[in-house]
């Protein structure tokens, strides 16, 4: 397709992510034991999407809890080195994680949807009805 | 292996290009483990968000190159508000030792981790030497 260079699209997304690196949108609202796993937060219309990199974490080793406007991700990651293997290069790490983030907006925790595929978790977080922007009509 | 430890964030490393590409997009190095067994080498690479149909594995002149492409079309109508990592395709190359049987490399993709099994050629397998 002319004018729809896929690399231009990826480049645009990469630059937008760069611009929002550790933005103050979530400042002070991320708690819990550690900063793993890394999270990207997006707005999609009025709602939010959290995309989390969790390569090597098995779906049954991941717990997701939502309460009020907080999300908690906990679980563990294990690497099977098949017994007596000798390591040439070791960059991957294993262990447990427990992280809670609190969104600065009201969300609807009962309607969050989670997709976990290819080591990438996507959480679709609907904004609470009461929190959605309304347009105010000016009376005659 | 200690499994009770807490996981820490690993900064994604970018591919350092020798030549400048025609596109300015960032490409990342998959976090990789390589270990050896009696049967061969196992290479495990983390490529979150890469479907197995978007992985290319090539061997050219003894150099193994792995490329994984993410589906960034999903991000089209997402507007970032806060980010902790960047996204992009993955690429990494390794020179293979001569002892690898290049015809019988097996690949498996699970939970965003690509595992390659590279068998040793018969003559490269360890042998017990009896003492005469």
Tab-separated table of C-alpha atoms in Angstrom:
chain	number	residue	atom	x	y	z
A	1	UNK	CA	0.000	0.000	0.000
A	2	UNK	CA	1.297	3.393	-0.975
A	3	UNK	CA	1.780	5.843	1.847
A	4	UNK	CA	1.385	3.139	4.483
A	5	UNK	CA	4.991	2.261	5.197
A	6	UNK	CA	4.841	-0.271	8.037
A	7	UNK	CA	8.259	0.810	9.295
A	8	UNK	CA	7.061	4.387	9.518
A	9	UNK	CA	4.238	3.135	11.739
A	10	UNK	CA	6.633	1.206	13.971
A	11	UNK	CA	8.982	4.192	14.101
A	12	UNK	CA	6.099	6.436	15.167
A	13	UNK	CA	5.106	3.995	17.957
A	14	UNK	CA	8.731	3.726	19.111
A	15	UNK	CA	9.051	7.509	19.309
A	16	UNK	CA	5.755	7.860	21.179
A	17	UNK	CA	6.902	5.255	23.715
A	18	UNK	CA	10.237	7.041	24.084
A	19	UNK	CA	8.450	10.313	24.801
A	20	UNK	CA	6.381	8.723	27.572
A	21	UNK	CA	9.236	6.839	29.189
A	22	UNK	CA	8.606	6.978	32.955
A	23	UNK	CA	6.168	9.834	32.423
A	24	UNK	CA	4.638	11.291	35.571
A	25	UNK	CA	1.208	9.952	34.651
A	26	UNK	CA	1.747	7.070	37.065
A	27	UNK	CA	4.155	8.875	39.381
A	28	UNK	CA	4.182	7.502	42.892
A	29	UNK	CA	1.416	5.118	41.991
A	30	UNK	CA	3.518	2.053	41.377
A	31	UNK	CA	4.182	0.046	44.511
A	32	UNK	CA	4.757	-3.531	45.495
A	33	UNK	CA	7.943	-5.449	45.939
A	34	UNK	CA	9.695	-4.610	42.705
A	35	UNK	CA	9.568	-3.032	39.302
A	36	UNK	CA	9.223	-6.323	37.454
A	37	UNK	CA	7.474	-6.850	35.113
A	38	UNK	CA	7.882	-3.733	32.938
A	39	UNK	CA	4.568	-2.168	31.982
A	40	UNK	CA	3.455	0.113	29.176
A	41	UNK	CA	0.146	1.916	29.547
A	42	UNK	CA	-1.943	3.173	26.685
A	43	UNK	CA	-5.198	4.961	26.256
A	44	UNK	CA	-7.585	3.476	23.716
A	45	UNK	CA	-10.568	5.731	23.325
A	46	UNK	CA	-11.776	6.359	26.890
A	47	UNK	CA	-10.338	3.073	28.174
A	48	UNK	CA	-6.842	1.854	29.047
A	49	UNK	CA	-4.605	-0.979	27.930
A	50	UNK	CA	-1.619	-2.250	29.908
A	51	UNK	CA	0.917	-4.280	27.927
A	52	UNK	CA	3.384	-6.301	29.993
A	53	UNK	CA	6.394	-8.322	28.817
A	54	UNK	CA	6.481	-11.697	30.564
A	55	UNK	CA	8.443	-13.989	28.255
A	56	UNK	CA	8.904	-17.448	29.729
A	57	UNK	CA	6.173	-17.076	32.360
A	58	UNK	CA	3.658	-19.883	32.036
A	59	UNK	CA	0.010	-18.787	32.061
A	60	UNK	CA	-0.702	-20.847	35.197
A	61	UNK	CA	2.205	-19.149	37.016
A	62	UNK	CA	0.693	-15.679	36.640
A	63	UNK	CA	-1.872	-14.136	38.997
A	64	UNK	CA	-3.751	-10.977	38.122
A	65	UNK	CA	-5.849	-9.164	40.715
A	66	UNK	CA	-7.810	-5.965	40.326
A	67	UNK	CA	-9.266	-3.958	43.173
A	68	UNK	CA	-10.732	-0.488	42.927
A	69	UNK	CA	-8.171	1.277	40.734
A	70	UNK	CA	-5.242	-1.024	41.527
A	71	UNK	CA	-3.810	-3.899	39.558
A	72	UNK	CA	-1.569	-6.518	41.062
A	73	UNK	CA	0.575	-8.850	38.970
A	74	UNK	CA	2.350	-11.649	40.772
A	75	UNK	CA	3.872	-14.948	39.834
A	76	UNK	CA	7.090	-16.687	39.065
A	77	UNK	CA	9.303	-17.693	36.214
A	78	UNK	CA	11.413	-20.813	36.093
A	79	UNK	CA	14.002	-21.884	33.577
A	80	UNK	CA	14.629	-25.578	33.069
A	81	UNK	CA	18.332	-26.146	32.428
A	82	UNK	CA	17.847	-29.889	31.913
A	83	UNK	CA	20.061	-31.090	34.708
A	84	UNK	CA	23.708	-31.425	33.923
A	85	UNK	CA	24.018	-28.775	31.288
A	86	UNK	CA	27.070	-26.550	31.161
A	87	UNK	CA	26.228	-22.919	30.590
A	88	UNK	CA	27.967	-20.963	27.849
A	89	UNK	CA	25.950	-17.801	28.174
A	90	UNK	CA	23.400	-16.894	30.772
A	91	UNK	CA	21.374	-13.724	30.383
A	92	UNK	CA	17.870	-14.886	31.293
A	93	UNK	CA	16.830	-14.621	34.912
A	94	UNK	CA	14.285	-16.532	36.939
A	95	UNK	CA	12.503	-15.861	40.195
A	96	UNK	CA	9.294	-14.467	41.574
A	97	UNK	CA	7.581	-11.100	41.172
A	98	UNK	CA	4.840	-9.114	42.827
A	99	UNK	CA	3.942	-5.682	41.553
A	100	UNK	CA	0.977	-3.401	42.122
A	101	UNK	CA	0.148	-0.327	40.101
A	102	UNK	CA	-2.541	2.188	40.957
A	103	UNK	CA	-4.112	4.089	38.123
A	104	UNK	CA	-4.846	7.780	38.647
A	105	UNK	CA	-8.335	7.305	37.202
A	106	UNK	CA	-11.366	5.285	38.250
A	107	UNK	CA	-11.632	1.986	36.429
A	108	UNK	CA	-14.169	-0.805	36.310
A	109	UNK	CA	-12.241	-3.731	37.865
A	110	UNK	CA	-15.011	-6.246	37.146
A	111	UNK	CA	-14.793	-5.762	33.413
A	112	UNK	CA	-11.016	-6.004	32.892
A	113	UNK	CA	-10.113	-8.482	30.184
A	114	UNK	CA	-6.734	-10.218	30.014
A	115	UNK	CA	-5.011	-11.778	27.022
A	116	UNK	CA	-1.741	-13.623	27.496
A	117	UNK	CA	-0.041	-14.827	24.332
A	118	UNK	CA	3.564	-15.371	23.297
A	119	UNK	CA	4.836	-14.050	26.624
A	120	UNK	CA	2.981	-10.759	26.248
A	121	UNK	CA	0.138	-9.833	28.592
A	122	UNK	CA	-2.475	-7.311	27.485
A	123	UNK	CA	-4.954	-6.027	30.045
A	124	UNK	CA	-7.941	-4.173	28.656
A	125	UNK	CA	-9.066	-1.857	31.427
A	126	UNK	CA	-12.394	-0.092	31.014
A	127	UNK	CA	-12.767	3.281	32.611
A	128	UNK	CA	-15.553	3.560	35.196
A	129	UNK	CA	-18.757	4.960	33.704
A	130	UNK	CA	-18.736	7.707	36.352
A	131	UNK	CA	-15.260	8.762	35.235
A	132	UNK	CA	-15.881	9.099	31.523
A	133	UNK	CA	-15.831	12.605	30.200
A	134	UNK	CA	-19.201	14.082	29.444
A	135	UNK	CA	-19.974	16.923	27.172
A	136	UNK	CA	-21.988	19.604	28.866
A	137	UNK	CA	-24.680	21.257	26.856
A	138	UNK	CA	-25.202	24.923	27.377
A	139	UNK	CA	-28.819	25.643	28.193
A	140	UNK	CA	-30.781	27.938	25.988
B	1	UNK	CA	19.403	-22.539	40.476
B	2	UNK	CA	17.932	-20.197	43.058
B	3	UNK	CA	14.266	-19.828	42.348
B	4	UNK	CA	13.170	-17.847	45.387
B	5	UNK	CA	14.842	-14.651	44.285
B	6	UNK	CA	12.949	-11.623	43.121
B	7	UNK	CA	12.985	-10.844	39.451
B	8	UNK	CA	14.584	-7.596	38.411
B	9	UNK	CA	13.928	-5.593	35.309
B	10	UNK	CA	16.476	-6.187	32.562
B	11	UNK	CA	16.951	-3.249	30.259
B	12	UNK	CA	16.392	-4.236	26.665
B	13	UNK	CA	19.572	-3.996	24.615
B	14	UNK	CA	19.535	-2.717	21.082
B	15	UNK	CA	21.282	-4.224	18.092
B	16	UNK	CA	24.345	-2.146	17.256
B	17	UNK	CA	24.380	-1.922	13.508
B	18	UNK	CA	27.568	-1.920	11.492
B	19	UNK	CA	25.885	-0.250	8.585
B	20	UNK	CA	23.008	2.123	8.778
B	21	UNK	CA	19.717	0.545	7.816
B	22	UNK	CA	17.289	2.090	5.393
B	23	UNK	CA	14.701	2.318	8.147
B	24	UNK	CA	15.308	4.090	11.443
B	25	UNK	CA	13.414	1.562	13.573
B	26	UNK	CA	15.043	0.118	16.660
B	27	UNK	CA	15.839	-3.578	16.758
B	28	UNK	CA	16.404	-5.394	20.030
B	29	UNK	CA	18.653	-8.258	21.113
B	30	UNK	CA	16.702	-11.138	22.582
B	31	UNK	CA	17.838	-12.082	26.104
B	32	UNK	CA	19.593	-15.393	25.500
B	33	UNK	CA	20.844	-18.468	27.328
B	34	UNK	CA	23.148	-20.957	25.634
B	35	UNK	CA	23.987	-24.240	27.273
B	36	UNK	CA	25.673	-27.428	26.240
B	37	UNK	CA	24.654	-31.015	26.894
B	38	UNK	CA	26.271	-34.241	25.670
B	39	UNK	CA	23.853	-34.178	22.741
B	40	UNK	CA	24.405	-30.629	21.601
B	41	UNK	CA	23.779	-26.966	22.226
B	42	UNK	CA	20.518	-25.432	23.366
B	43	UNK	CA	19.830	-21.760	22.652
B	44	UNK	CA	16.858	-20.093	24.400
B	45	UNK	CA	15.854	-16.578	23.412
B	46	UNK	CA	13.162	-14.384	24.900
B	47	UNK	CA	11.099	-12.615	22.276
B	48	UNK	CA	7.877	-11.470	23.960
B	49	UNK	CA	5.043	-10.789	21.548
B	50	UNK	CA	6.538	-12.763	18.665
B	51	UNK	CA	4.296	-15.422	17.133
B	52	UNK	CA	6.087	-18.517	15.838
B	53	UNK	CA	5.009	-17.694	12.282
B	54	UNK	CA	7.060	-14.478	12.517
B	55	UNK	CA	10.389	-16.083	13.362
B	56	UNK	CA	13.106	-16.548	10.737
B	57	UNK	CA	16.048	-18.814	11.454
B	58	UNK	CA	18.904	-18.785	8.962
B	59	UNK	CA	22.316	-20.361	8.792
B	60	UNK	CA	24.764	-18.820	6.401
B	61	UNK	CA	28.452	-19.654	6.364
B	62	UNK	CA	28.376	-21.009	9.906
B	63	UNK	CA	26.520	-17.993	11.286
B	64	UNK	CA	23.121	-18.586	12.839
B	65	UNK	CA	20.797	-15.588	12.588
B	66	UNK	CA	17.460	-15.380	14.342
B	67	UNK	CA	14.926	-12.715	13.589
B	68	UNK	CA	11.573	-12.266	15.326
B	69	UNK	CA	8.976	-9.759	14.240
B	70	UNK	CA	6.319	-8.346	16.540
B	71	UNK	CA	2.775	-7.517	15.466
B	72	UNK	CA	2.782	-3.779	16.013
B	73	UNK	CA	-0.462	-3.269	14.076
B	74	UNK	CA	-2.240	-3.844	17.411
B	75	UNK	CA	-0.714	-0.610	18.685
B	76	UNK	CA	-2.211	1.520	15.904
B	77	UNK	CA	-5.007	3.051	17.980
B	78	UNK	CA	-3.168	2.973	21.314
B	79	UNK	CA	-1.991	6.310	22.682
B	80	UNK	CA	0.852	5.879	25.205
B	81	UNK	CA	0.402	7.588	28.568
B	82	UNK	CA	3.217	5.891	30.450
B	83	UNK	CA	5.996	3.579	29.265
B	84	UNK	CA	8.778	1.535	30.811
B	85	UNK	CA	10.113	-0.262	27.755
B	86	UNK	CA	10.222	0.153	24.015
B	87	UNK	CA	9.042	-2.303	21.429
B	88	UNK	CA	10.551	-3.499	18.186
B	89	UNK	CA	11.648	-6.524	16.269
B	90	UNK	CA	14.347	-8.829	17.600
B	91	UNK	CA	17.535	-9.972	15.882
B	92	UNK	CA	20.669	-11.781	16.962
B	93	UNK	CA	23.467	-13.779	15.314
B	94	UNK	CA	25.882	-16.379	16.638
B	95	UNK	CA	28.799	-18.169	14.998
B	96	UNK	CA	28.291	-21.889	15.275
B	97	UNK	CA	31.095	-24.193	16.327
B	98	UNK	CA	32.128	-26.612	13.591
B	99	UNK	CA	30.968	-29.529	15.720
B	100	UNK	CA	27.282	-28.756	15.134
B	101	UNK	CA	25.240	-30.818	12.727
B	102	UNK	CA	23.610	-27.959	10.832
B	103	UNK	CA	21.104	-30.218	9.104
B	104	UNK	CA	19.236	-31.251	12.220
B	105	UNK	CA	18.549	-28.065	14.155
B	106	UNK	CA	15.164	-28.100	15.877
B	107	UNK	CA	13.165	-25.049	16.925
B	108	UNK	CA	10.283	-24.642	19.335
B	109	UNK	CA	8.417	-21.511	20.435
B	110	UNK	CA	6.536	-21.319	23.714
B	111	UNK	CA	5.363	-18.412	25.905
B	112	UNK	CA	7.517	-15.983	23.900
B	113	UNK	CA	10.677	-18.072	24.249
B	114	UNK	CA	12.342	-19.603	21.197
B	115	UNK	CA	14.338	-22.731	21.965
B	116	UNK	CA	16.759	-24.079	19.379
B	117	UNK	CA	18.298	-27.508	19.773
B	118	UNK	CA	21.533	-27.868	17.823
B	119	UNK	CA	22.769	-31.450	17.817
B	120	UNK	CA	26.463	-32.239	17.806
B	121	UNK	CA	27.867	-34.079	14.847
B	122	UNK	CA	28.585	-37.742	15.691
B	123	UNK	CA	32.334	-37.236	15.802
B	124	UNK	CA	31.977	-34.318	18.227
B	125	UNK	CA	30.089	-36.265	20.913
B	126	UNK	CA	32.114	-37.105	24.005
B	127	UNK	CA	33.438	-40.645	24.174
B	128	UNK	CA	34.547	-42.628	27.147
B	129	UNK	CA	38.191	-43.579	26.654
B	130	UNK	CA	38.961	-46.906	28.251
B	131	UNK	CA	42.297	-47.165	29.986
B	132	UNK	CA	44.186	-50.006	28.446
